Amino acid sequence: MCGIVGYIGSRQAAEICLSGLRRLEYRGYDSAGVAVIRDGQLQVRKVVGKLANLTAALRESPLPGTTGIGHTRWATHGKPSVTNSHPHLSCDGRIAVVHNGIIENYGELRNQLEAEGHQFRSVTDTEVMPHLVEKYYQGDLREAVRRAILDLEGAFAFGVICADEPEQLIAARRFSPLVVGIGEGENYIASDMGAIRPETDQVYVIGDDELALITPDDIELTDLELNPIDRQVFTIPWPPEAAQKSGHKYFMHKEIHEQAEAMHACLAGRLSNPDEPIILEGLGMSEQDIRNLQKVVFTACGTAFHAGMVGQFIMESLAQVPAQVDLAAEFQVKDPVVLDNTLAVIISQSGETADSLLALRDLKGKGARIASVLNVVDSSIARESDGVVYIQAGPEIGVASTKAYTLQVLTLELLALHFAEVRQSAPPEQIRALKAALLAVPDQVAELLRREPEVKQVAARYYEMDDALYLGRGINLPSAMEGALKLKEISYIHAEGYSAGEMKHGPIALVDPELFTVAIAVNGQVYEKMTGNIQEIKAREGPVIGVANDGDEVIAQQCNDVLWVPSCPELISPITVAIPLQLLAYHMADMRGEDIDQPRNLAKTVTVE
Ligand code: F6R
């Protein structure tokens, strides 16, 4: 969380930082600031609230200068306020720092620095950094940053500038993401590639405990002993307009509508014909490795965890390998037993989620092989994995994950089917039918997107209600949990995703005419049970929105409203079911007038534990 950018060159740094911050705002938006060097002085603007406030402040009172750093904040230490927002300055106001991450030993460092006479202005962990750099500064900014970093524990990506060295921008990282963008006569830093994509498609991805000394014409990468690092230039694989709204009101809406096309891209080269085997390049496992598997552990956070729940279900069902799914945040507070020949599948859109990365390290340390299912290329999780299968969703900017979810599920379906083929653990005709069904999914999704007006009509009937229950069972329990998460995070309607089988063990007490239930009752092994649950809710006068297969008269009669989905094998249905649930959440939130791409208290990439 928090986004950092920096620029050094001959153009106006504040403008370039601001435009980069706009593309990073998904990482946090409770305050923002920039610092620019001009005529040997540092000048700073900081505001509380979204970037629009910083844009207005800079319009009113511009900050000219060609070296600058900027920050958009998601508060961890200290409430959102001008004082607590970045950039933070040294006592003499000549060194400015932007930071993403958490400095864990800041309390101890602050006490020491205060005892040495440094005066702090904020209550943030970050502020120790400019004071440490000031303490070590003797005319060499990189050396001062290097020495400061040696004192730090925790996670960071820094951008540092100093009024005494206006032709230098120093960047460093441990654990939090950071890239250096390569221009001509100008260079950039940013928390992710998307922030600077309109400026350049050439970047260096910075590794842990690496430093970058950046001038307008040069980038020097070193480790903390100042040994040079020879890093390959990475070419950003998507065009600059991938990060634009392209006529949609919100990124979330655009991303929902990109799903059919993204699914074609995800399947391309992996599954083209039901009679051909699935190819998963990047997985890095031989057929013997797959046959030897004793256990598959899925771990992830939030929406990606829901994809992992589907993964666990299909892995057991098709590949017949014992599988488990765990929240990444829970992993660190357990001491899991890792058997020989365990595969850990880390699922993450960003590849930077701190809890997922820590779970990866834990599992790897205990001998598991790591295969990750990721979207962002060359992320921290990618670099620490033994193999990576990319979901090929393209940039996801809306804070609420949509296309990443369905593409994670699609990729996990491919993984489970691939394992089933190699292990010969499912009947060939079942594997063939599922492959054929997966090939048909992008067109079914395109059809579901054309049905948006019908979903919108349903949304209009319920958007003023304050409580919702999402029920599903079996492979669609994660669909219910994901549907509820989507609704609550963008509309602030209280929503719970529950196993329909658990209804009578508690949640049914909530049912009354003021709470609506979304019941996933597509064809399959739990269909009859779901219709029973719907009856129980209706008997208590609870309104029900069913999610059912086209033409299902039983559900049409039982429910107040129905979101229709085309028929497909139950094992694949979480993909199609997700589409109307995403649209329902989107339209309810929009009707309530919420800021859908920037829900309160959230940030897209959670780089702190
Ligand atoms: C919800 C959402 C989050 C993320 C979670 C993991 O819509 O987006 O729950 O799924 O923070 O993020 P990644 O996938 O980047 O690891």
Coordinates of N, CA, C and O in Angstrom, one line a residue, residues 296-316 323-327 345-349 372-374 391 396 401-416 474-483 485-486 571-572 574-575 578 582:
V296 N -1.3 -30.7 -2.4 CA -1.2 -29.4 -3.0 C -1.8 -28.4 -2.0 O -2.9 -28.7 -1.5
V297 N -1.1 -27.4 -1.7 CA -1.6 -26.4 -0.7 C -1.8 -25.1 -1.5 O -0.9 -24.5 -2.1
F298 N -3.0 -24.6 -1.4 CA -3.3 -23.3 -2.1 C -3.3 -22.2 -1.0 O -3.9 -22.4 0.1
T299 N -2.7 -21.1 -1.3 CA -2.8 -20.0 -0.3 C -2.8 -18.7 -1.0 O -2.2 -18.5 -2.0
A300 N -3.6 -17.7 -0.4 CA -3.8 -16.4 -1.0 C -4.6 -15.6 0.0 O -5.0 -16.0 1.1
C301 N -4.9 -14.4 -0.4 CA -5.7 -13.4 0.4 C -6.9 -13.0 -0.4 O -6.9 -12.8 -1.6
G302 N -8.0 -12.7 0.4 CA -9.2 -12.0 -0.2 C -9.8 -12.8 -1.4 O -10.0 -14.0 -1.3
T303 N -10.0 -12.0 -2.5 CA -10.6 -12.6 -3.7 C -9.7 -13.8 -4.2 O -10.3 -14.8 -4.6
A304 N -8.4 -13.6 -4.2 CA -7.5 -14.7 -4.7 C -7.7 -15.9 -3.8 O -7.6 -17.1 -4.3
F305 N -8.0 -15.8 -2.5 CA -8.3 -16.9 -1.6 C -9.5 -17.7 -2.1 O -9.6 -18.9 -2.1
H306 N -10.5 -16.9 -2.5 CA -11.7 -17.5 -3.0 C -11.4 -18.4 -4.3 O -12.0 -19.5 -4.5
A307 N -10.6 -17.8 -5.1 CA -10.1 -18.6 -6.3 C -9.4 -19.9 -5.8 O -9.6 -21.0 -6.4
G308 N -8.6 -19.7 -4.8 CA -7.9 -20.9 -4.2 C -8.9 -21.9 -3.7 O -8.6 -23.1 -3.8
M309 N -10.0 -21.5 -3.1 CA -11.0 -22.5 -2.7 C -11.5 -23.3 -3.8 O -11.7 -24.5 -3.7
V310 N -11.8 -22.6 -5.0 CA -12.2 -23.4 -6.2 C -11.1 -24.3 -6.6 O -11.3 -25.5 -6.9
G311 N -9.8 -23.8 -6.5 CA -8.7 -24.6 -6.9 C -8.6 -25.9 -6.1 O -8.4 -27.0 -6.6
Q312 N -8.8 -25.7 -4.8 CA -8.7 -26.9 -3.9 C -9.7 -28.0 -4.2 O -9.5 -29.1 -4.3
F313 N -10.9 -27.5 -4.5 CA -12.0 -28.4 -4.8 C -11.7 -29.2 -6.1 O -11.9 -30.4 -6.1
I314 N -11.3 -28.4 -7.2 CA -11.1 -29.2 -8.4 C -9.8 -30.0 -8.4 O -9.8 -31.0 -9.1
M315 N -8.9 -29.6 -7.6 CA -7.6 -30.4 -7.6 C -7.9 -31.7 -7.0 O -7.5 -32.8 -7.5
E316 N -8.7 -31.8 -5.9 CA -9.0 -33.0 -5.3 C -10.0 -33.9 -6.2 O -9.8 -35.0 -6.4
A323 N -5.7 -31.9 -1.2 CA -5.5 -30.5 -1.3 C -6.0 -29.7 -0.2 O -7.0 -30.1 0.4
Q324 N -5.4 -28.6 0.1 CA -5.8 -27.8 1.3 C -5.8 -26.3 0.8 O -5.0 -26.0 -0.1
V325 N -6.6 -25.5 1.4 CA -6.5 -24.1 1.1 C -6.5 -23.3 2.4 O -7.2 -23.6 3.3
D326 N -5.6 -22.3 2.4 CA -5.4 -21.5 3.6 C -5.3 -20.1 3.3 O -4.7 -19.7 2.3
L327 N -5.8 -19.3 4.2 CA -5.6 -17.8 4.1 C -4.1 -17.6 4.4 O -3.6 -18.1 5.4
V345 N 0.6 -23.6 -4.1 CA 0.2 -22.7 -5.2 C -0.2 -21.4 -4.6 O -1.2 -21.3 -3.8
I346 N 0.6 -20.4 -4.8 CA 0.4 -19.0 -4.3 C -0.4 -18.3 -5.4 O 0.1 -18.1 -6.5
I347 N -1.6 -17.7 -5.0 CA -2.4 -17.1 -6.0 C -2.4 -15.6 -5.6 O -2.8 -15.2 -4.5
S348 N -2.1 -14.7 -6.6 CA -2.0 -13.3 -6.3 C -2.1 -12.5 -7.6 O -1.4 -12.8 -8.6
Q349 N -3.0 -11.5 -7.6 CA -3.1 -10.6 -8.8 C -1.8 -9.8 -8.9 O -1.1 -9.8 -9.9
S372 N 3.3 -20.4 -8.7 CA 2.4 -19.3 -8.4 C 1.5 -19.0 -9.6 O 1.9 -19.3 -10.7
V373 N 0.3 -18.5 -9.3 CA -0.7 -18.2 -10.3 C -0.8 -16.6 -10.1 O -1.4 -16.2 -9.2
L374 N -0.2 -15.9 -11.0 CA -0.1 -14.5 -10.9 C -0.6 -13.7 -12.1 O -0.7 -14.3 -13.2
I391 N -1.9 -15.4 -15.4 CA -3.3 -15.5 -15.8 C -3.7 -14.7 -17.0 O -4.7 -14.8 -17.5
E396 N -5.0 -4.7 -13.8 CA -6.2 -4.6 -13.1 C -6.0 -3.4 -12.1 O -5.2 -3.4 -11.2
S401 N -11.3 -6.6 -7.2 CA -10.8 -7.5 -8.2 C -11.9 -8.2 -8.9 O -12.8 -8.8 -8.3
T402 N -11.9 -8.2 -10.2 CA -12.9 -8.9 -11.0 C -12.3 -9.8 -12.0 O -12.4 -11.0 -11.9
K403 N -11.7 -9.2 -13.0 CA -11.1 -10.1 -14.1 C -10.0 -11.0 -13.5 O -9.9 -12.1 -14.0
A404 N -9.3 -10.5 -12.6 CA -8.2 -11.3 -12.0 C -8.9 -12.6 -11.4 O -8.3 -13.7 -11.5
Y405 N -10.0 -12.4 -10.7 CA -10.7 -13.6 -10.1 C -11.0 -14.6 -11.1 O -10.7 -15.8 -11.0
T406 N -11.8 -14.3 -12.1 CA -12.3 -15.3 -13.0 C -11.1 -15.9 -13.8 O -11.1 -17.1 -14.1
L407 N -10.1 -15.1 -14.0 CA -8.9 -15.7 -14.7 C -8.1 -16.5 -13.8 O -7.4 -17.5 -14.3
Q408 N -8.1 -16.2 -12.5 CA -7.4 -17.1 -11.6 C -8.1 -18.5 -11.6 O -7.5 -19.5 -11.6
V409 N -9.4 -18.4 -11.5 CA -10.2 -19.7 -11.5 C -9.9 -20.4 -12.8 O -9.7 -21.7 -12.8
L410 N -10.0 -19.7 -13.9 CA -9.8 -20.4 -15.2 C -8.4 -21.1 -15.2 O -8.2 -22.2 -15.7
T411 N -7.4 -20.4 -14.8 CA -6.0 -20.9 -14.8 C -5.9 -22.1 -13.8 O -5.2 -23.1 -14.2
L412 N -6.6 -22.0 -12.7 CA -6.6 -23.2 -11.8 C -7.3 -24.4 -12.4 O -6.9 -25.5 -12.1
E413 N -8.3 -24.1 -13.2 CA -9.0 -25.2 -13.9 C -8.0 -25.9 -14.8 O -8.0 -27.1 -14.9
L414 N -7.3 -25.1 -15.5 CA -6.3 -25.6 -16.5 C -5.2 -26.5 -15.7 O -4.8 -27.5 -16.1
L415 N -4.8 -25.9 -14.5 CA -3.8 -26.6 -13.7 C -4.3 -28.0 -13.3 O -3.7 -29.0 -13.4
A416 N -5.6 -28.0 -12.7 CA -6.1 -29.2 -12.2 C -6.3 -30.3 -13.4 O -6.0 -31.5 -13.2
G474 N -20.7 -26.4 -2.0 CA -19.7 -27.2 -2.9 C -18.8 -26.2 -3.6 O -18.3 -25.3 -3.0
I475 N -18.7 -26.4 -4.9 CA -17.8 -25.6 -5.7 C -18.3 -24.1 -5.8 O -17.5 -23.2 -6.1
N476 N -19.5 -23.9 -5.5 CA -20.0 -22.5 -5.5 C -20.1 -21.8 -4.1 O -20.6 -20.7 -4.0
L477 N -19.6 -22.5 -3.1 CA -19.4 -21.7 -1.8 C -18.5 -20.6 -2.0 O -18.8 -19.4 -1.6
P478 N -17.3 -20.8 -2.6 CA -16.4 -19.6 -2.9 C -17.1 -18.6 -3.7 O -16.9 -17.4 -3.5
S479 N -18.0 -19.0 -4.6 CA -18.7 -17.9 -5.4 C -19.6 -17.1 -4.5 O -19.7 -15.9 -4.7
A480 N -20.2 -17.7 -3.6 CA -21.1 -16.9 -2.6 C -20.2 -16.0 -1.8 O -20.5 -14.8 -1.6
M481 N -19.0 -16.5 -1.4 CA -18.2 -15.6 -0.5 C -17.6 -14.5 -1.4 O -17.5 -13.3 -0.9
E482 N -17.3 -14.8 -2.6 CA -16.7 -13.7 -3.5 C -17.8 -12.7 -3.8 O -17.6 -11.5 -3.9
G483 N -19.0 -13.2 -4.1 CA -20.1 -12.3 -4.4 C -20.4 -11.3 -3.2 O -20.6 -10.1 -3.4
L485 N -18.2 -10.5 -0.9 CA -17.1 -9.6 -0.7 C -17.2 -8.4 -1.7 O -16.9 -7.3 -1.3
K486 N -17.5 -8.8 -3.0 CA -17.6 -7.7 -4.0 C -18.6 -6.7 -3.5 O -18.4 -5.5 -3.6
L571 N -18.3 -28.0 -12.4 CA -16.9 -27.7 -11.9 C -16.4 -26.5 -12.5 O -15.4 -25.9 -12.1
I572 N -17.1 -26.0 -13.6 CA -16.6 -24.7 -14.2 C -17.5 -23.6 -13.9 O -17.2 -22.4 -14.1
P574 N -18.2 -21.7 -11.3 CA -17.8 -20.5 -10.6 C -17.4 -19.4 -11.5 O -17.5 -18.2 -11.2
I575 N -16.9 -19.7 -12.8 CA -16.5 -18.6 -13.7 C -17.7 -17.9 -14.2 O -17.8 -16.6 -14.1
A578 N -19.7 -15.9 -11.5 CA -19.1 -14.7 -11.0 C -19.5 -13.4 -11.8 O -19.6 -12.3 -11.2
Q582 N -20.6 -9.9 -10.0 CA -19.8 -8.7 -10.1 C -20.7 -7.5 -10.6 O -20.6 -6.4 -10.1

